[in-house]
Tab-separated table of C-alpha atoms in Angstrom:
chain	number	residue	atom	x	y	z
A	1	MET	CA	-17.827	-9.680	18.581
A	2	ASN	CA	-19.824	-11.903	20.967
A	3	THR	CA	-19.723	-14.717	18.447
A	4	LEU	CA	-15.917	-14.616	18.310
A	5	ILE	CA	-15.587	-14.532	22.098
A	6	THR	CA	-17.912	-17.541	22.376
A	7	TRP	CA	-15.833	-19.355	19.762
A	8	LEU	CA	-12.631	-18.723	21.705
A	9	VAL	CA	-14.183	-19.969	24.964
A	10	ASN	CA	-15.532	-23.108	23.309
A	11	SER	CA	-12.154	-23.730	21.690
A	12	CYS	CA	-10.443	-23.593	25.065
A	13	VAL	CA	-12.954	-26.130	26.445
A	14	LEU	CA	-12.460	-28.507	23.528
A	15	ILE	CA	-8.700	-28.662	23.957
A	16	SER	CA	-8.993	-29.907	27.530
A	17	GLY	CA	-6.856	-33.043	27.782
A	18	ARG	CA	-5.144	-32.503	24.438
A	19	LYS	CA	-1.456	-31.855	23.868
A	20	MET	CA	-0.001	-28.488	24.853
A	21	LYS	CA	1.073	-28.039	21.256
A	22	GLY	CA	-2.573	-27.850	20.225
A	23	LEU	CA	-3.199	-25.394	23.047
A	24	GLY	CA	-0.420	-23.202	21.745
A	25	TYR	CA	-1.909	-23.121	18.260
A	26	ILE	CA	-5.328	-22.121	19.545
A	27	LEU	CA	-3.923	-19.479	21.893
A	28	ILE	CA	-1.915	-17.974	19.036
A	29	GLY	CA	-5.016	-17.981	16.844
A	30	GLY	CA	-7.034	-16.411	19.651
A	31	MET	CA	-4.434	-13.683	20.194
A	32	PHE	CA	-4.419	-12.941	16.446
A	33	LEU	CA	-8.190	-12.594	16.386
A	34	PHE	CA	-8.165	-10.450	19.531
A	35	ASN	CA	-5.545	-8.094	18.051
A	36	THR	CA	-7.477	-7.963	14.777
A	37	ILE	CA	-10.719	-7.129	16.580
A	38	SER	CA	-8.954	-4.419	18.598
A	39	ALA	CA	-7.540	-2.888	15.412
A	40	LEU	CA	-10.906	-2.958	13.685
A	41	ALA	CA	-12.507	-1.168	16.611
A	42	GLU	CA	-10.933	2.023	15.230
A	43	HIS	CA	-10.191	0.988	11.644
A	44	ARG	CA	-13.204	0.310	9.451
A	45	ALA	CA	-11.537	0.706	6.059
A	46	VAL	CA	-8.592	-0.728	4.149
A	47	ASN	CA	-6.277	0.726	1.492
A	48	VAL	CA	-5.227	-1.743	-1.209
A	49	ASN	CA	-2.454	-1.078	-3.727
A	50	ILE	CA	-1.115	-3.481	-6.342
A	51	GLY	CA	1.090	-2.607	-9.309
A	52	GLY	CA	4.214	-3.446	-11.264
A	53	THR	CA	7.773	-2.557	-10.250
A	54	GLY	CA	9.369	-2.157	-13.657
A	55	GLY	CA	7.315	-4.800	-15.445
A	56	ALA	CA	3.737	-5.879	-15.968
A	57	VAL	CA	1.658	-6.413	-12.834
A	58	ASP	CA	0.845	-10.062	-12.142
A	59	SER	CA	-2.618	-10.365	-13.702
A	60	ALA	CA	-3.562	-13.419	-11.640
A	61	SER	CA	-2.907	-11.554	-8.376
A	62	GLU	CA	-4.807	-8.500	-9.582
A	63	GLN	CA	-7.790	-10.684	-10.499
A	64	LYS	CA	-7.687	-12.256	-7.021
A	65	VAL	CA	-7.866	-8.779	-5.461
A	66	ARG	CA	-10.845	-7.868	-7.654
A	67	LYS	CA	-12.559	-11.157	-6.803
A	68	VAL	CA	-12.052	-10.727	-3.039
A	69	ILE	CA	-13.444	-7.175	-3.170
A	70	GLY	CA	-16.395	-8.301	-5.265
A	71	HIS	CA	-17.129	-11.072	-2.766
A	72	ALA	CA	-16.931	-8.554	0.097
A	73	PHE	CA	-19.601	-6.393	-1.552
A	74	LYS	CA	-21.810	-9.387	-2.209
A	75	ASP	CA	-21.343	-10.633	1.357
A	76	GLY	CA	-22.019	-7.193	2.857
A	77	ALA	CA	-18.561	-6.821	4.430
A	78	VAL	CA	-18.076	-3.457	2.662
A	79	ASP	CA	-20.467	-1.033	1.005
A	80	THR	CA	-18.222	1.856	-0.086
A	81	LEU	CA	-15.364	1.748	-2.589
A	82	TYR	CA	-13.051	4.572	-3.683
A	83	VAL	CA	-11.020	3.708	-6.794
A	84	TYR	CA	-8.052	6.075	-6.973
A	85	SER	CA	-6.393	4.381	-9.942
A	86	PRO	CA	-7.152	3.643	-12.706
A	87	ARG	CA	-9.640	6.458	-13.234
A	88	ALA	CA	-10.103	9.320	-15.644
A	89	GLY	CA	-7.682	12.136	-14.867
A	90	GLY	CA	-5.889	10.114	-12.194
A	91	PRO	CA	-2.407	8.570	-12.093
A	92	ILE	CA	-1.837	5.277	-13.906
A	93	PHE	CA	0.047	2.527	-12.112
A	94	ILE	CA	3.216	1.133	-13.630
A	95	GLU	CA	2.085	-1.420	-16.230
A	96	GLY	CA	-1.438	-1.436	-14.818
A	97	GLY	CA	-2.612	-2.251	-11.315
A	98	LEU	CA	-5.083	-0.927	-8.761
A	99	SER	CA	-5.177	1.671	-6.004
A	100	LEU	CA	-8.376	1.727	-3.954
A	101	CYS	CA	-9.964	1.931	-0.529
A	102	ALA	CA	-12.852	-0.231	0.718
A	103	GLU	CA	-14.931	0.835	3.709
A	104	ALA	CA	-17.097	-1.329	5.963
A	105	GLY	CA	-20.798	-0.541	6.009
A	106	PHE	CA	-22.772	0.244	9.154
A	107	SER	CA	-24.492	-3.125	8.927
A	108	ALA	CA	-21.292	-5.077	8.287
A	109	THR	CA	-20.375	-7.471	11.104
A	110	THR	CA	-16.864	-7.592	12.545
A	111	GLU	CA	-16.563	-11.253	11.541
A	112	LYS	CA	-17.273	-10.465	7.882
A	113	PHE	CA	-14.791	-7.599	7.783
A	114	ILE	CA	-12.099	-9.744	9.443
A	115	ASP	CA	-12.692	-12.454	6.851
A	116	PHE	CA	-12.362	-9.814	4.116
A	117	ILE	CA	-8.995	-8.613	5.481
A	118	GLN	CA	-7.732	-12.180	5.842
A	119	ARG	CA	-8.663	-12.926	2.232
A	120	LEU	CA	-6.708	-9.862	1.089
A	121	ASN	CA	-3.660	-10.818	3.185
A	122	ALA	CA	-3.738	-14.341	1.741
A	123	ILE	CA	-2.794	-12.955	-1.689
A	124	HIS	CA	0.966	-13.157	-2.335
A	125	PRO	CA	2.008	-11.776	-5.757
A	126	PRO	CA	5.314	-12.941	-7.263
A	127	SER	CA	8.422	-10.803	-7.522
A	128	GLY	CA	7.947	-7.798	-9.784
A	129	THR	CA	4.542	-6.894	-8.371
A	130	PHE	CA	4.147	-4.774	-5.220
A	131	TYR	CA	1.113	-5.299	-3.009
A	132	ASN	CA	0.103	-3.353	0.106
A	133	VAL	CA	-2.887	-3.882	2.411
A	134	GLU	CA	-3.197	-1.216	5.119
A	135	LEU	CA	-5.994	-0.652	7.630
A	136	THR	CA	-7.220	2.920	8.025
A	137	LYS	CA	-9.916	4.688	10.008
A	138	ALA	CA	-11.765	5.857	6.904
A	139	CYS	CA	-11.211	6.163	3.170
A	140	GLU	CA	-9.891	9.419	1.774
A	141	PRO	CA	-12.270	11.065	-0.719
A	142	ILE	CA	-11.192	11.032	-4.349
A	143	ASP	CA	-10.385	14.773	-4.468
A	144	VAL	CA	-7.843	14.361	-1.642
A	145	MET	CA	-5.941	11.905	-3.806
A	146	ASN	CA	-5.190	14.708	-6.272
A	147	GLN	CA	-2.629	15.996	-3.790
A	148	PRO	CA	1.019	14.961	-4.375
A	149	GLN	CA	1.664	11.367	-3.378
A	150	THR	CA	4.540	10.382	-1.118
A	151	CYS	CA	7.142	7.796	-2.091
A	152	GLY	CA	10.162	6.043	-0.607
A	153	GLY	CA	10.144	5.813	3.180
A	154	ILE	CA	10.447	2.617	5.178
A	155	GLN	CA	7.985	0.841	2.876
A	156	GLY	CA	9.822	1.945	-0.259
A	157	LYS	CA	6.623	3.211	-1.906
A	158	GLN	CA	6.704	3.530	-5.675
A	159	CYS	CA	5.179	6.359	-7.671
A	160	ALA	CA	1.992	5.322	-9.428
A	161	SER	CA	3.049	6.340	-12.941
A	162	THR	CA	6.142	5.816	-15.091
A	163	GLN	CA	5.820	9.507	-15.953
A	164	GLN	CA	6.638	10.446	-12.357
A	165	TYR	CA	9.765	10.231	-10.203
A	166	CYS	CA	10.453	10.378	-6.482
A	167	ASP	CA	11.867	13.775	-5.462
A	168	PHE	CA	13.591	13.549	-2.059
A	169	GLY	CA	14.728	17.170	-2.058
A	170	ILE	CA	18.295	18.370	-2.527
A	171	GLY	CA	20.744	16.559	-0.279
A	172	HIS	CA	18.276	14.071	1.185
A	173	CYS	CA	18.516	11.129	-1.203
A	174	GLN	CA	21.308	9.418	0.767
A	175	ILE	CA	19.317	9.432	4.010
A	176	ALA	CA	18.128	5.957	4.942
A	177	ASP	CA	14.353	5.478	4.580
A	178	ALA	CA	13.952	9.043	3.294
A	179	GLU	CA	10.452	9.980	2.137
A	180	GLY	CA	9.951	11.971	-1.035
A	181	THR	CA	7.150	13.346	-3.193
A	182	CYS	CA	6.016	11.987	-6.557
A	183	LYS	CA	6.480	14.617	-9.252
A	184	ASP	CA	5.884	14.591	-12.997
A	185	LYS	CA	8.954	14.220	-15.195
A	186	PRO	CA	9.323	17.349	-17.352
A	187	THR	CA	9.231	16.734	-21.100
A	188	ILE	CA	10.920	19.982	-22.170
A	189	CYS	CA	13.975	21.579	-20.521
A	190	THR	CA	16.086	24.634	-21.270
A	191	LYS	CA	19.725	24.067	-22.143
A	192	GLN	CA	21.503	26.454	-19.761
A	193	TYR	CA	24.409	24.745	-17.978
A	194	GLU	CA	23.781	24.827	-14.238
A	195	PRO	CA	25.117	21.389	-13.280
A	196	VAL	CA	23.610	19.271	-10.532
A	197	CYS	CA	24.637	15.874	-9.232
A	198	GLY	CA	21.856	13.284	-9.254
A	199	CYS	CA	21.333	10.676	-6.554
A	200	ASN	CA	22.518	8.138	-9.131
A	201	GLY	CA	25.962	9.802	-9.302
A	202	ILE	CA	25.366	11.286	-12.777
A	203	THR	CA	25.945	14.971	-13.554
A	204	TYR	CA	23.066	16.702	-15.328
A	205	GLY	CA	23.132	20.036	-17.139
A	206	ASN	CA	20.472	21.487	-14.861
A	207	ALA	CA	17.782	20.484	-12.372
A	208	CYS	CA	15.162	20.113	-15.105
A	209	GLU	CA	17.279	17.563	-16.990
A	210	ALA	CA	17.766	15.595	-13.777
A	211	ALA	CA	14.016	15.541	-13.164
A	212	ALA	CA	13.406	14.498	-16.778
A	213	ALA	CA	15.713	11.537	-16.184
A	214	GLY	CA	13.820	10.680	-13.004
A	215	ALA	CA	16.715	11.551	-10.709
A	216	SER	CA	16.476	13.431	-7.432
A	217	ILE	CA	19.342	15.852	-6.729
A	218	ASP	CA	22.131	15.046	-4.301
A	219	HIS	CA	23.821	18.434	-4.520
A	220	VAL	CA	24.270	21.458	-6.789
A	221	GLY	CA	27.371	21.238	-8.981
A	222	GLU	CA	29.061	18.426	-10.831
A	223	CYS	CA	29.436	15.015	-9.255
A	224	ASN	CA	32.811	14.150	-7.812
A	225	PRO	CA	34.413	11.614	-10.202
A	226	SER	CA	35.696	9.652	-7.216
A	227	GLN	CA	32.272	9.628	-5.578
A	228	PRO	CA	30.903	6.055	-5.435
């Protein structure tokens, strides 16, 4: 912390007599570092998620994530790692990927942890691969991750496995930025005809068949043919 403050002060001294444009760049950089330090005062861990959105995850981006995390351990920026996926008995990301949380050690300096976060944020996977880096106060233990995962919402979170779908609850799928729960797609359904209208505008024989197709339910009963 003191090192960063000294760096900012020295930077301000060095720009004396230079163009205001240079001053602006340094002030912006200083504000970014100050905000980052303030955030890290309460957040000493980071959740990282990378996976495919209908296709294979970008292997180069995934390897970059692994390399950055490995460097952070070697450098002492983090000393605890919870790997939520892939793991035995856990959900499998679409076409591979990673879901994990890295936590800063007691001996880790703020500068090292900031550098770790910046390295993670510098990774930009191509289209078809989702990537989220989110600061958190502490990592959730593995057993907590066995609870149902949320999906949708403002961030448009995807379910971790192709064998799951996002259930928004009956009548909620048309609500903007609605948040649902990841549920397993049933593999066997009864054939009784109790029609429901899926969020995709398709009528299914019953709620189980809709879930098997990965569709949340808009309403009970057949879809209106004129419904867009």
